[in-house]
Short mmCIF file of C-alpha atoms and ligand atoms in Angstrom, two decimals:
data_model
loop_
_atom_site.label_atom_id
_atom_site.label_comp_id
_atom_site.label_asym_id
_atom_site.label_seq_id
_atom_site.Cartn_x
_atom_site.Cartn_y
_atom_site.Cartn_z
CA MET A 1 38.78 28.46 -32.16
CA SER A 2 35.49 28.10 -33.92
CA LEU A 3 32.92 25.41 -33.25
CA LYS A 4 30.56 26.99 -35.87
CA GLY A 5 28.25 24.44 -37.37
CA LYS A 6 28.78 21.88 -34.53
CA THR A 7 25.88 20.87 -32.37
CA ALA A 8 26.67 20.44 -28.65
CA ILE A 9 24.40 18.56 -26.23
CA ILE A 10 25.11 19.20 -22.60
CA THR A 11 23.19 17.10 -20.13
CA GLY A 12 22.04 18.76 -16.87
CA SER A 13 22.73 22.24 -18.09
CA ASN A 14 20.06 24.59 -16.78
CA SER A 15 22.41 25.33 -13.83
CA GLY A 16 25.97 25.18 -12.50
CA ILE A 17 28.83 23.58 -14.54
CA GLY A 18 26.55 22.38 -17.32
CA LEU A 19 25.27 25.92 -17.94
CA GLY A 20 28.81 27.34 -17.79
CA VAL A 21 30.03 24.69 -20.24
CA ALA A 22 27.05 25.41 -22.56
CA ARG A 23 27.79 29.18 -22.50
CA GLU A 24 31.52 28.65 -23.33
CA LEU A 25 30.77 26.17 -26.22
CA ALA A 26 28.22 28.74 -27.57
CA ARG A 27 30.78 31.44 -27.22
CA ALA A 28 33.16 29.34 -29.35
CA GLY A 29 30.31 29.12 -32.02
CA ALA A 30 28.56 25.87 -31.26
CA ASP A 31 24.79 25.46 -31.43
CA VAL A 32 23.78 24.21 -28.04
CA VAL A 33 21.13 21.91 -26.68
CA LEU A 34 20.48 22.46 -23.01
CA ASN A 35 18.84 19.79 -20.90
CA SER A 36 17.41 18.99 -17.45
CA PHE A 37 14.40 16.98 -16.14
CA THR A 38 12.14 20.05 -15.84
CA ASP A 39 10.16 21.70 -18.67
CA ARG A 40 9.60 25.22 -17.52
CA ASP A 41 9.34 28.38 -19.66
CA GLU A 42 12.50 29.62 -17.97
CA ASP A 43 14.45 26.53 -19.15
CA HIS A 44 13.54 27.28 -22.81
CA ALA A 45 14.15 31.00 -22.31
CA LEU A 46 17.58 30.35 -20.89
CA ALA A 47 18.57 28.35 -24.04
CA ALA A 48 17.15 30.99 -26.32
CA GLU A 49 18.99 33.75 -24.40
CA ILE A 50 22.32 31.93 -24.84
CA GLY A 51 21.53 31.61 -28.60
CA ARG A 52 20.81 35.34 -28.90
CA GLU A 53 23.90 36.31 -26.89
CA PHE A 54 26.38 34.30 -28.94
CA GLY A 55 24.60 34.28 -32.38
CA VAL A 56 24.04 30.50 -32.30
CA THR A 57 20.97 28.28 -32.01
CA GLY A 58 19.99 27.58 -28.36
CA ARG A 59 17.49 24.78 -27.73
CA TYR A 60 16.27 23.14 -24.55
CA ILE A 61 15.15 19.55 -24.53
CA LYS A 62 13.53 18.02 -21.36
CA ALA A 63 14.81 14.53 -20.56
CA ASP A 64 15.32 12.80 -17.19
CA MET A 65 18.81 11.40 -17.05
CA SER A 66 17.75 8.88 -14.46
CA LYS A 67 15.86 7.04 -17.24
CA GLY A 68 17.85 5.32 -19.99
CA GLU A 69 15.14 5.77 -22.62
CA GLU A 70 14.97 9.48 -21.95
CA CYS A 71 18.71 9.77 -22.24
CA ARG A 72 18.51 8.07 -25.65
CA ALA A 73 15.53 10.20 -26.66
CA LEU A 74 17.45 13.46 -25.88
CA ILE A 75 20.04 12.68 -28.43
CA GLU A 76 17.53 11.35 -30.98
CA GLN A 77 15.35 14.52 -30.56
CA ALA A 78 18.35 16.77 -31.02
CA GLY A 79 19.00 15.16 -34.42
CA ALA A 80 22.71 15.89 -34.40
CA CYS A 81 25.37 15.48 -31.74
CA ASP A 82 28.92 16.55 -32.63
CA ILE A 83 29.86 17.33 -29.06
CA LEU A 84 28.41 15.42 -26.12
CA VAL A 85 28.96 16.74 -22.61
CA ASN A 86 27.74 14.22 -19.99
CA ASN A 87 27.38 16.57 -17.01
CA ALA A 88 24.09 15.73 -15.18
CA GLY A 89 24.91 14.75 -11.63
CA ILE A 90 23.56 14.62 -8.12
CA GLN A 91 25.14 14.02 -4.73
CA HIS A 92 24.24 12.52 -1.32
CA VAL A 93 26.36 12.55 1.70
CA GLU A 94 25.80 9.77 4.26
CA PRO A 95 27.78 6.86 5.76
CA ILE A 96 27.43 3.48 3.86
CA ASP A 97 25.51 1.69 6.57
CA THR A 98 22.59 4.08 6.51
CA PHE A 99 22.92 5.23 2.88
CA PRO A 100 19.50 4.73 1.23
CA ALA A 101 19.54 1.99 -1.42
CA ALA A 102 17.17 3.99 -3.64
CA THR A 103 19.57 7.01 -3.50
CA TRP A 104 22.50 4.80 -4.43
CA ASP A 105 20.55 3.52 -7.47
CA ARG A 106 19.53 7.08 -8.49
CA ILE A 107 23.13 8.40 -8.23
CA ILE A 108 24.45 5.53 -10.27
CA ALA A 109 21.73 6.07 -12.87
CA ILE A 110 22.10 9.84 -13.24
CA ASN A 111 25.87 10.17 -12.69
CA LEU A 112 27.04 7.12 -14.54
CA SER A 113 24.46 5.15 -16.56
CA SER A 114 23.15 8.26 -18.32
CA ALA A 115 26.53 8.65 -19.95
CA PHE A 116 26.38 5.06 -21.35
CA HIS A 117 22.96 5.74 -22.86
CA THR A 118 23.73 9.13 -24.43
CA THR A 119 27.15 7.90 -25.73
CA ALA A 120 25.57 4.75 -27.24
CA THR A 121 23.06 6.94 -29.00
CA ALA A 122 25.48 9.76 -30.01
CA LEU A 123 28.27 7.60 -31.50
CA PRO A 124 26.44 6.63 -34.73
CA LEU A 125 25.60 10.33 -35.31
CA MET A 126 29.25 11.33 -34.72
CA ARG A 127 30.44 8.50 -37.05
CA LYS A 128 28.04 9.73 -39.72
CA ALA A 129 29.26 13.30 -39.33
CA GLY A 130 32.93 12.12 -39.34
CA TRP A 131 33.79 14.05 -36.18
CA GLY A 132 32.92 13.88 -32.56
CA ARG A 133 33.96 15.02 -29.07
CA ILE A 134 32.75 13.43 -25.82
CA VAL A 135 33.51 15.30 -22.65
CA ASN A 136 32.44 13.60 -19.46
CA ILE A 137 32.25 15.71 -16.36
CA ALA A 138 33.68 13.36 -13.70
CA SER A 139 35.20 14.84 -10.55
CA ALA A 140 38.32 14.70 -8.34
CA HIS A 141 36.17 11.97 -6.73
CA GLY A 142 36.67 10.04 -10.02
CA LEU A 143 40.35 9.80 -9.02
CA THR A 144 40.31 9.88 -5.22
CA ALA A 145 37.73 9.23 -2.48
CA SER A 146 36.14 10.90 0.50
CA PRO A 147 34.10 9.30 3.30
CA PHE A 148 30.26 9.47 3.22
CA LYS A 149 30.13 9.78 -0.69
CA SER A 150 30.09 6.04 -1.56
CA ALA A 151 27.61 6.24 -4.57
CA TYR A 152 29.08 9.44 -5.95
CA VAL A 153 32.75 8.21 -5.74
CA ALA A 154 31.78 4.88 -7.24
CA ALA A 155 29.86 6.57 -10.05
CA LYS A 156 32.59 9.04 -10.88
CA HIS A 157 35.30 6.39 -10.94
CA GLY A 158 32.96 4.48 -13.29
CA VAL A 159 32.70 7.59 -15.52
CA VAL A 160 36.53 7.64 -15.78
CA GLY A 161 36.59 3.94 -16.68
CA PHE A 162 33.77 4.37 -19.21
CA THR A 163 35.56 7.31 -20.72
CA LYS A 164 38.76 5.13 -21.36
CA VAL A 165 36.63 2.37 -23.00
CA THR A 166 34.83 4.95 -25.15
CA ALA A 167 38.28 6.32 -26.29
CA LEU A 168 39.58 2.88 -27.17
CA GLU A 169 36.47 1.94 -29.13
CA THR A 170 36.85 5.19 -31.20
CA ALA A 171 40.61 5.53 -31.20
CA GLU A 172 41.05 5.11 -34.97
CA GLU A 173 38.22 7.54 -35.72
CA PRO A 174 38.10 11.40 -35.56
CA ILE A 175 36.30 11.08 -32.23
CA THR A 176 37.75 11.65 -28.76
CA ALA A 177 36.49 10.93 -25.31
CA ASN A 178 37.88 12.52 -22.23
CA ALA A 179 36.85 13.29 -18.68
CA ILE A 180 37.25 16.58 -16.83
CA CYS A 181 37.83 16.15 -13.13
CA PRO A 182 36.87 19.30 -11.26
CA GLY A 183 37.69 19.93 -7.65
CA TYR A 184 35.15 22.08 -5.78
CA VAL A 185 33.22 24.57 -7.88
CA LEU A 186 30.71 26.72 -6.07
CA THR A 187 27.43 25.67 -7.78
CA PRO A 188 23.98 24.80 -6.44
CA LEU A 189 25.17 21.18 -6.08
CA VAL A 190 27.99 22.19 -3.71
CA GLU A 191 25.86 24.73 -1.97
CA ALA A 192 23.39 21.93 -1.16
CA GLN A 193 26.16 19.83 0.38
CA ILE A 194 27.13 22.51 2.89
CA PRO A 195 24.28 21.80 5.41
CA ASP A 196 24.92 18.05 5.19
CA GLN A 197 28.68 18.54 5.73
CA MET A 198 27.91 20.90 8.64
CA LYS A 199 25.88 18.13 10.25
CA VAL A 200 28.29 15.30 9.66
CA HIS A 201 31.34 17.29 10.81
CA ASN A 202 29.48 19.35 13.44
CA MET A 203 30.99 22.60 12.13
CA ASP A 204 29.68 26.02 11.04
CA ARG A 205 29.43 27.07 7.36
CA GLU A 206 32.71 28.98 7.10
CA THR A 207 34.66 26.18 8.90
CA VAL A 208 33.16 23.48 6.68
CA ILE A 209 34.17 25.43 3.56
CA ARG A 210 37.73 26.05 4.72
CA GLU A 211 38.52 22.91 6.62
CA VAL A 212 36.44 20.26 4.87
CA MET A 213 35.67 21.33 1.34
CA LEU A 214 38.77 23.29 0.34
CA THR A 215 41.11 21.37 2.70
CA ARG A 216 42.14 19.20 -0.19
CA GLN A 217 42.17 22.09 -2.78
CA PRO A 218 45.64 23.52 -2.21
CA SER A 219 44.79 26.69 -4.17
CA LYS A 220 42.09 27.34 -1.46
CA GLN A 221 39.89 28.74 -4.28
CA PHE A 222 36.83 27.21 -5.78
CA ALA A 223 37.19 26.49 -9.63
CA THR A 224 34.79 28.43 -11.78
CA VAL A 225 32.20 27.23 -14.25
CA GLU A 226 33.90 29.36 -16.90
CA GLN A 227 37.21 27.60 -16.31
CA LEU A 228 35.41 24.23 -16.78
CA GLY A 229 33.78 25.54 -19.94
CA GLY A 230 37.14 26.71 -21.26
CA THR A 231 38.62 23.21 -20.68
CA ALA A 232 35.67 21.66 -22.54
CA VAL A 233 36.26 24.04 -25.48
CA PHE A 234 39.95 23.11 -25.50
CA LEU A 235 39.11 19.37 -25.64
CA CYS A 236 36.92 20.19 -28.70
CA SER A 237 39.76 22.04 -30.47
CA GLU A 238 42.22 20.68 -33.13
CA ALA A 239 45.01 20.99 -30.58
CA ALA A 240 43.30 18.30 -28.54
CA ALA A 241 42.71 15.85 -31.43
CA GLN A 242 45.23 13.39 -30.03
CA ILE A 243 44.08 13.76 -26.44
CA THR A 244 41.72 10.85 -25.81
CA GLY A 245 40.90 8.45 -23.03
CA THR A 246 42.37 10.66 -20.30
CA THR A 247 41.37 12.92 -17.45
CA ILE A 248 42.13 16.63 -17.08
CA SER A 249 41.97 17.77 -13.44
CA VAL A 250 40.72 21.33 -12.81
CA ASP A 251 41.10 21.10 -9.06
CA GLY A 252 43.59 23.62 -7.77
CA GLY A 253 46.17 20.95 -7.02
CA TRP A 254 43.86 18.44 -5.16
CA THR A 255 45.19 15.40 -7.00
CA ALA A 256 48.84 16.52 -6.58
CA LEU A 257 48.66 16.06 -2.81
P1 LIG B 301 24.16 21.56 -10.23
O1 LIG B 301 23.19 20.94 -9.21
O2 LIG B 301 24.28 23.01 -10.32
O3 LIG B 301 23.74 21.05 -11.61
C1 LIG B 301 23.39 19.73 -11.95
C2 LIG B 301 22.55 19.71 -13.15
O4 LIG B 301 22.10 18.43 -13.38
C3 LIG B 301 21.39 20.66 -13.11
O5 LIG B 301 21.19 21.27 -14.34
C4 LIG B 301 20.24 19.67 -12.77
O6 LIG B 301 19.00 20.18 -13.29
C5 LIG B 301 20.74 18.52 -13.61
N1 LIG B 301 20.07 17.25 -13.21
C6 LIG B 301 19.97 16.71 -12.00
N2 LIG B 301 19.18 15.55 -12.06
C7 LIG B 301 18.85 15.37 -13.38
C8 LIG B 301 18.10 14.47 -14.05
N3 LIG B 301 17.54 13.46 -13.48
N4 LIG B 301 18.00 14.61 -15.45
C9 LIG B 301 18.54 15.66 -16.04
N5 LIG B 301 19.29 16.57 -15.41
C10 LIG B 301 19.45 16.48 -14.13
O7 LIG B 301 25.55 20.84 -9.97
P2 LIG B 301 27.07 21.11 -10.61
O8 LIG B 301 27.89 21.31 -9.46
O9 LIG B 301 26.93 22.07 -11.69
O10 LIG B 301 27.33 19.64 -11.09
C11 LIG B 301 27.39 19.31 -12.53
C12 LIG B 301 28.33 18.13 -12.68
O11 LIG B 301 29.62 18.44 -12.21
C13 LIG B 301 27.84 16.89 -11.87
O12 LIG B 301 28.06 15.71 -12.60
C14 LIG B 301 28.85 16.91 -10.71
O13 LIG B 301 28.96 15.63 -10.14
C15 LIG B 301 30.12 17.50 -11.36
N6 LIG B 301 31.08 18.07 -10.38
C16 LIG B 301 30.64 19.18 -9.65
C17 LIG B 301 31.64 19.70 -8.82
C18 LIG B 301 31.37 20.91 -7.95
O14 LIG B 301 32.19 21.23 -7.08
N7 LIG B 301 30.28 21.62 -8.20
C19 LIG B 301 32.91 19.06 -8.63
C20 LIG B 301 33.18 17.93 -9.37
C21 LIG B 301 32.22 17.48 -10.24
#
């Protein structure tokens, strides 16, 4: 499968799943635009390195996905957007009654509203190009819930709903919109949750991983960023041209329970 000549923008892609997805799209031939809110030499170097490794153009554009105008500027600055992967996301684990309101707002902005702003700006470019793929990285928490993750679960359910609306509004066009729902993937985001979970559940690290994190993942294995990237590449393929408005779980059986 070749995505040669396509430009893919992946939000929140200097780490974790976004980086894994960017690498797999580049491996499939797409020019990639990496993004995060920082503007360090190493961010630009990372994109250039992916470009060199896979013989594509690798660019990095700084934009803060908590700000609507920067989400829109990311797409505008890229100049083309055949593949849009809305991946940027943050997490906070705390009971509702003490959950800080500012953190709620930030999670909704980065994990949900950013996808609205990028999609709104990307759709005219996709329509002009006559082809488009939107891949939203939701979560098993876009389909199920867990305690102490109110903002995250609300945002991810929102992403799944937004994906369906995007698919319906583009249904007669050569554009698809789908959401990937990963279970646990060992990335910096998950690594950062471990101390919080240890505190909330009063458990040591290994017990939290086995009993809390992977308790709902029947495979008892973390999914990998390469598997997420491969799923995104599939959704960009011709075989997936009639797959739109749906979710694909990559969760080791979580949602089958
Ligand atoms: P991560 O922390 O490794 O990566 C998150 C990325 O988002 C980073 O590149 C970070 O720089 C970027 N980011 C954060 N705030 C940003 C902002 N304001 N503007 C721009 N970029 C910003 O986390 P990850 O695990 O790779 O998560 C990526 C996505 O996958 C998230 O949407 C997350 O909810 C989702 N997800 C992760 C898992 C998992 O187990 N890791 C499971 C399900 C869903």
